Coordinates of C-alpha atoms in Angstrom, one line a residue:
M1295 CA -13.5 22.8 24.3
F1296 CA -10.3 23.8 26.0
K1297 CA -11.7 23.4 29.5
K1298 CA -13.4 20.1 28.6
F1299 CA -10.7 18.6 27.7
K1300 CA 0.7 -0.5 26.3
V1301 CA 1.6 -7.5 28.4
Y1302 CA 3.5 -8.6 25.7
A1303 CA 5.6 -10.8 28.0
L1304 CA 2.7 -13.2 28.4
A1305 CA 2.2 -13.4 24.6
L1306 CA 5.9 -13.9 24.0
F1307 CA 6.0 -16.7 26.7
L1308 CA 3.0 -18.4 25.1
V1309 CA 4.6 -18.3 21.7
A1310 CA 7.8 -19.8 23.0
F1311 CA 5.9 -22.4 25.0
L1312 CA 3.9 -23.5 22.0
A1313 CA 7.1 -23.7 19.9
A1314 CA 8.8 -25.8 22.5
C1315 CA 5.9 -28.2 22.7
G1316 CA 5.8 -28.5 18.9
N1317 CA 9.5 -29.3 18.8
S1318 CA 9.3 -31.9 21.6
G1319 CA 6.4 -33.9 20.1
Q1320 CA 6.2 -36.0 16.9
D1321 CA 3.5 -33.8 15.4
A1322 CA 5.3 -31.2 13.4
S1323 CA 2.2 -29.9 11.6
P1324 CA 1.7 -26.1 11.4
K1325 CA -0.1 -24.5 14.3
K1326 CA -3.1 -22.3 13.6
D1327 CA -2.7 -18.7 14.5
S1328 CA -6.2 -17.4 14.1
G1329 CA -7.5 -14.2 15.7
D1330 CA -9.9 -16.2 17.9
Q1331 CA -7.1 -18.4 19.2
K1332 CA -5.0 -15.3 20.1
Q1333 CA -8.0 -14.0 22.1
E1334 CA -8.4 -17.2 24.0
Q1335 CA -4.7 -17.2 24.9
A1336 CA -4.7 -13.6 26.1
F1337 CA -6.8 -14.2 29.2
P1338 CA -6.5 -14.1 32.1
L1339 CA -4.5 -10.9 31.6
T1340 CA -2.7 -8.7 34.2
K1341 CA -1.5 -5.4 33.1
K1342 CA -0.3 -2.2 34.9
D1343 CA -2.1 1.0 34.1
A1344 CA -1.0 4.6 34.0
A1345 CA -1.8 5.0 37.7
G1346 CA 0.6 2.2 38.6
N1347 CA -2.1 -0.3 39.5
E1348 CA -2.1 -3.9 38.2
I1349 CA -5.4 -4.7 36.7
T1350 CA -6.4 -8.4 36.2
L1351 CA -9.0 -9.4 33.6
K1352 CA -10.1 -13.0 34.1
K1353 CA -11.8 -13.2 30.7
K1354 CA -12.4 -11.1 27.6
P1355 CA -14.5 -8.1 28.6
T1356 CA -18.1 -8.2 27.3
K1357 CA -19.4 -5.1 29.2
I1358 CA -17.2 -2.1 28.9
I1359 CA -17.7 1.4 30.2
S1360 CA -15.6 4.3 28.7
L1361 CA -15.0 7.5 30.6
M1362 CA -13.3 9.4 27.9
P1363 CA -14.4 10.1 24.3
S1364 CA -11.0 9.1 22.8
N1365 CA -11.2 5.7 24.4
T1366 CA -14.8 5.3 23.2
E1367 CA -13.7 6.0 19.6
I1368 CA -11.0 3.4 20.0
L1369 CA -13.4 0.8 21.2
F1370 CA -15.8 1.4 18.3
A1371 CA -13.0 1.3 15.8
L1372 CA -12.0 -2.1 17.2
G1373 CA -15.5 -3.3 16.5
L1374 CA -16.7 -3.4 20.1
D1375 CA -20.1 -1.6 19.6
K1376 CA -22.0 -4.4 21.5
E1377 CA -19.5 -4.6 24.3
V1378 CA -19.7 -0.8 25.1
A1379 CA -22.3 -0.5 27.8
G1380 CA -21.8 3.0 28.9
V1381 CA -20.1 6.3 28.0
T1382 CA -20.1 9.9 29.1
T1383 CA -22.2 12.8 27.9
N1384 CA -19.1 14.2 26.1
D1385 CA -19.0 11.2 23.7
T1386 CA -20.1 12.5 20.4
Y1387 CA -18.5 10.0 17.9
P1388 CA -19.5 7.7 16.4
E1389 CA -23.2 8.4 16.4
A1390 CA -23.8 4.9 18.0
A1391 CA -21.9 6.1 21.0
T1392 CA -24.5 8.8 21.7
K1393 CA -27.1 6.2 22.1
K1394 CA -25.3 4.3 24.9
E1395 CA -26.1 4.6 28.6
K1396 CA -24.6 7.7 30.1
V1397 CA -22.5 7.4 33.3
G1398 CA -21.7 11.1 33.9
D1399 CA -19.6 13.7 32.2
M1400 CA -16.2 14.8 33.7
N1401 CA -17.8 13.9 37.0
V1402 CA -18.2 10.1 37.2
N1403 CA -21.4 8.6 38.5
V1404 CA -19.8 5.9 40.7
E1405 CA -23.0 4.4 42.0
K1406 CA -24.5 3.9 38.5
I1407 CA -21.3 2.3 37.2
I1408 CA -21.2 -0.1 40.0
S1409 CA -24.8 -1.0 39.5
M1410 CA -24.1 -1.8 35.8
Q1411 CA -21.5 -4.4 36.9
P1412 CA -19.0 -3.8 34.1
D1413 CA -16.0 -6.1 33.6
L1414 CA -13.8 -3.3 32.4
V1415 CA -13.9 0.5 32.9
L1416 CA -11.5 2.5 30.7
A1417 CA -10.5 5.7 32.4
Q1418 CA -8.0 8.4 31.3
G1419 CA -4.8 9.7 32.9
S1420 CA -5.7 13.3 32.1
S1421 CA -8.7 13.1 34.4
M1422 CA -6.9 11.6 37.4
G1423 CA -6.9 15.0 39.1
M1424 CA -10.7 15.4 38.9
S1425 CA -11.8 11.7 39.0
G1426 CA -9.0 9.9 40.9
E1427 CA -11.2 9.4 44.0
A1428 CA -14.0 8.1 41.9
Y1429 CA -11.7 5.6 40.2
K1430 CA -10.5 4.5 43.7
Q1431 CA -14.1 3.9 44.8
L1432 CA -14.8 1.8 41.7
G1433 CA -11.7 -0.2 42.4
D1434 CA -12.6 -0.7 46.0
A1435 CA -16.0 -2.0 44.8
G1436 CA -14.3 -4.6 42.7
V1437 CA -14.8 -2.9 39.4
P1438 CA -11.7 -3.3 37.1
V1439 CA -10.7 0.3 36.2
F1440 CA -7.8 0.6 33.8
V1441 CA -6.4 4.1 33.6
V1442 CA -5.0 4.8 30.0
E1443 CA -1.9 6.9 29.8
E1444 CA -2.5 10.4 28.5
A1445 CA -1.2 10.5 25.0
K1446 CA 0.5 13.6 23.7
S1447 CA 2.1 12.4 20.5
F1448 CA 1.2 10.1 17.6
D1449 CA 3.5 7.4 18.9
Q1450 CA 1.7 7.5 22.3
V1451 CA -1.6 7.2 20.6
Y1452 CA -0.4 4.1 18.7
D1453 CA 0.6 2.6 22.1
T1454 CA -2.9 3.5 23.5
I1455 CA -4.7 1.8 20.7
E1456 CA -2.6 -1.3 21.1
T1457 CA -3.1 -1.3 24.8
V1458 CA -6.9 -1.1 24.5
G1459 CA -6.7 -3.8 21.8
E1460 CA -4.8 -6.1 24.2
L1461 CA -7.2 -5.5 27.0
T1462 CA -10.2 -6.3 24.9
G1463 CA -8.8 -9.3 22.9
K1464 CA -8.6 -7.2 19.7
E1465 CA -4.9 -7.1 19.2
K1466 CA -5.0 -7.8 15.5
E1467 CA -7.6 -5.2 14.9
A1468 CA -5.6 -2.6 16.9
S1469 CA -2.5 -3.4 14.9
N1470 CA -4.4 -2.9 11.7
I1471 CA -5.7 0.5 12.8
V1472 CA -2.2 1.6 13.9
D1473 CA -0.7 0.4 10.5
D1474 CA -3.3 2.5 8.6
M1475 CA -2.6 5.6 10.7
K1476 CA 1.1 5.2 10.2
Q1477 CA 0.6 4.9 6.5
D1478 CA -1.5 8.1 6.5
V1479 CA 1.2 10.0 8.4
K1480 CA 3.9 8.7 6.1
D1481 CA 2.0 9.9 3.0
V1482 CA 1.8 13.4 4.6
K1483 CA 5.5 13.4 5.4
D1484 CA 6.4 12.3 1.9
K1485 CA 4.5 15.3 0.5
A1486 CA 6.0 17.6 3.1
S1487 CA 9.4 16.7 1.9
S1488 CA 8.7 18.7 -1.3
I1489 CA 8.2 22.0 0.6
K1490 CA 11.2 24.2 0.3
K1491 CA 12.5 25.8 3.5
E1492 CA 11.7 29.3 2.2
D1493 CA 8.2 28.2 1.4
R1494 CA 7.4 26.9 4.9
K1495 CA 4.3 28.7 6.3
K1496 CA 4.0 30.1 9.8
V1497 CA 0.7 28.9 11.4
W1498 CA -1.4 30.2 14.3
V1499 CA -3.7 27.7 15.8
E1500 CA -6.5 29.1 17.8
V1501 CA -8.3 26.7 20.1
S1502 CA -10.4 29.4 21.9
G1503 CA -11.3 32.9 20.7
P1504 CA -11.8 36.2 22.6
P1505 CA -12.0 37.2 25.3
E1506 CA -9.5 34.5 26.3
I1507 CA -7.4 33.5 23.4
Y1508 CA -5.7 30.1 23.6
T1509 CA -3.3 28.5 21.2
T1510 CA -1.1 25.3 21.3
G1511 CA 2.6 25.1 21.9
K1512 CA 5.1 22.3 22.2
G1513 CA 3.9 18.9 23.6
T1514 CA 0.5 19.0 21.7
F1515 CA -0.9 17.2 18.8
M1516 CA -1.3 20.4 16.8
D1517 CA 2.4 21.3 17.2
E1518 CA 3.4 17.8 16.0
M1519 CA 1.0 18.0 13.1
L1520 CA 2.3 21.4 11.9
S1521 CA 5.9 20.0 12.0
T1522 CA 4.7 16.9 10.1
I1523 CA 3.1 18.8 7.3
G1524 CA 6.1 21.1 6.8
A1525 CA 4.9 24.2 8.6
D1526 CA 6.0 26.2 11.7
N1527 CA 4.0 26.8 14.8
V1528 CA 4.3 30.5 15.6
A1529 CA 3.7 29.6 19.3
G1530 CA 6.2 26.7 19.1
D1531 CA 8.4 28.3 21.7
Q1532 CA 5.6 28.0 24.3
E1533 CA 4.6 24.8 26.1
G1534 CA 1.2 23.1 26.1
W1535 CA -2.0 25.1 25.9
V1536 CA -1.1 28.7 26.0
K1537 CA -3.1 31.9 26.7
L1538 CA -1.9 34.9 24.8
S1539 CA -3.1 38.5 24.5
E1540 CA -4.5 39.6 21.2
E1541 CA -1.6 42.0 20.8
K1542 CA 0.9 39.2 21.2
A1543 CA -1.0 37.0 18.8
V1544 CA -1.1 39.7 16.1
Q1545 CA 2.6 40.3 16.5
L1546 CA 3.3 36.7 15.5
N1547 CA 1.9 37.6 12.1
P1548 CA 1.1 34.0 10.8
D1549 CA 0.8 33.1 7.1
A1550 CA -2.1 30.8 7.9
I1551 CA -4.6 30.4 10.8
I1552 CA -6.4 27.3 12.0
T1553 CA -9.4 27.6 14.3
T1554 CA -10.7 24.5 16.1
Y1555 CA -13.9 25.7 17.7
G1556 CA -16.3 26.3 14.8
A1557 CA -18.5 23.4 15.9
Y1558 CA -19.8 25.4 18.8
T1559 CA -19.0 29.0 17.7
K1560 CA -21.0 30.1 14.7
G1561 CA -19.0 31.9 12.1
A1562 CA -15.7 31.3 13.8
V1563 CA -13.7 32.1 10.6
E1564 CA -15.7 35.2 9.8
Q1565 CA -15.4 36.5 13.3
L1566 CA -11.7 36.2 13.2
L1567 CA -11.4 37.8 9.8
S1568 CA -13.4 40.8 11.0
R1569 CA -11.3 41.6 14.1
P1570 CA -10.0 45.1 13.7
A1571 CA -6.7 44.4 15.3
W1572 CA -6.0 41.5 12.9
K1573 CA -6.5 43.4 9.6
N1574 CA -2.8 43.6 8.8
V1575 CA -2.0 40.0 9.7
T1576 CA -0.8 38.1 6.6
A1577 CA -3.2 35.2 7.0
V1578 CA -6.2 37.6 7.4
K1579 CA -5.2 39.7 4.4
D1580 CA -4.9 36.5 2.3
K1581 CA -8.0 35.1 3.9
A1582 CA -6.0 32.0 4.8
V1583 CA -8.1 31.1 7.8
T1584 CA -9.7 27.7 8.1
D1585 CA -11.8 26.0 10.8
V1586 CA -11.2 22.2 11.4
D1587 CA -13.1 19.8 13.6
G1588 CA -11.4 20.2 17.0
D1589 CA -12.2 16.5 17.9
L1590 CA -10.1 15.4 14.9
V1591 CA -7.0 17.2 16.1
T1592 CA -7.2 16.9 19.8
R1593 CA -8.7 13.5 20.7
P1594 CA -5.9 10.8 21.0
G1595 CA -7.7 8.2 18.9
P1596 CA -8.0 6.6 15.5
R1597 CA -9.2 9.8 13.7
L1598 CA -6.0 11.7 14.6
A1599 CA -4.4 10.9 11.2
E1600 CA -7.6 12.2 9.5
G1601 CA -7.1 15.4 11.5
L1602 CA -3.5 15.6 10.3
K1603 CA -4.7 15.5 6.7
E1604 CA -7.3 18.2 7.3
I1605 CA -4.6 20.5 8.7
A1606 CA -2.3 19.7 5.8
K1607 CA -5.0 20.6 3.2
A1608 CA -5.9 23.8 5.1
V1609 CA -2.3 25.1 5.2
Y1610 CA -1.0 23.8 1.9
P1611 CA -4.0 23.2 -0.3
D1612 CA -1.8 23.0 -3.5
V1613 CA 0.6 20.5 -1.9
Y1614 CA -2.0 18.2 -0.3
K1615 CA -4.7 17.9 -3.0

């Protein structure tokens, strides 16, 4: 899993313009502000992406290709099932996404995408290094490719969802999703405030098991999640995705352990509990080891708040009932 791994100016102008028109005319009746009207006003739309390119969409996209699972999840959450024409082989959620046309994995099938004639391709900043040239080829062929900024925090995920909503004429839906996520995060924070400093747990997050053990440090969703639920990341002094020796990991002596690879490693929890070198680790002695769906806690999309709640229940089951 480890290896696989926001124009409001136009809207504001239109609002001001409509208001001015209303004030200058004799008709002072209220103006409708329906979702459909908002979509019609949004296009044509020009917006700069994470690669610094200005992408222009002449009309609301009706054939969209997503090159990243998180973007796919956002599109489906926005109700764009019919508009999604293609995804990658890494797209596993929702189930409907698995039935869409495949346009490659981490390696993009440029020819196939061009042949499908999409009016929007959603790419991801995190894959620029590997697929940057493919994105350029698509752009040169006249395919609108919008590179979404790589999100590393909840706030950045909110921005991403709102950006995709703007690009697809689904601003209201995007706003609702973000509001729901913010409420979920607030609920968790409210409960976290009841945890006394002396009761805060030290947590080890294992995103990859032996022979190469990886955990998460600062600048990751998992680190932010642990802080949000009122816990401490034992690898919080590290940065990003961190490879540690088993000896070093054991020395950190966490009170709770979260694994995120159980979906593809059978018996992940049992294997960790049975490691000889870990027998004196507090979390192992207390059997405080839980596996959570890695996609919930690493994909920068609508389900991230759900992942937060899963982490909270795993670390503090009595607090987050």
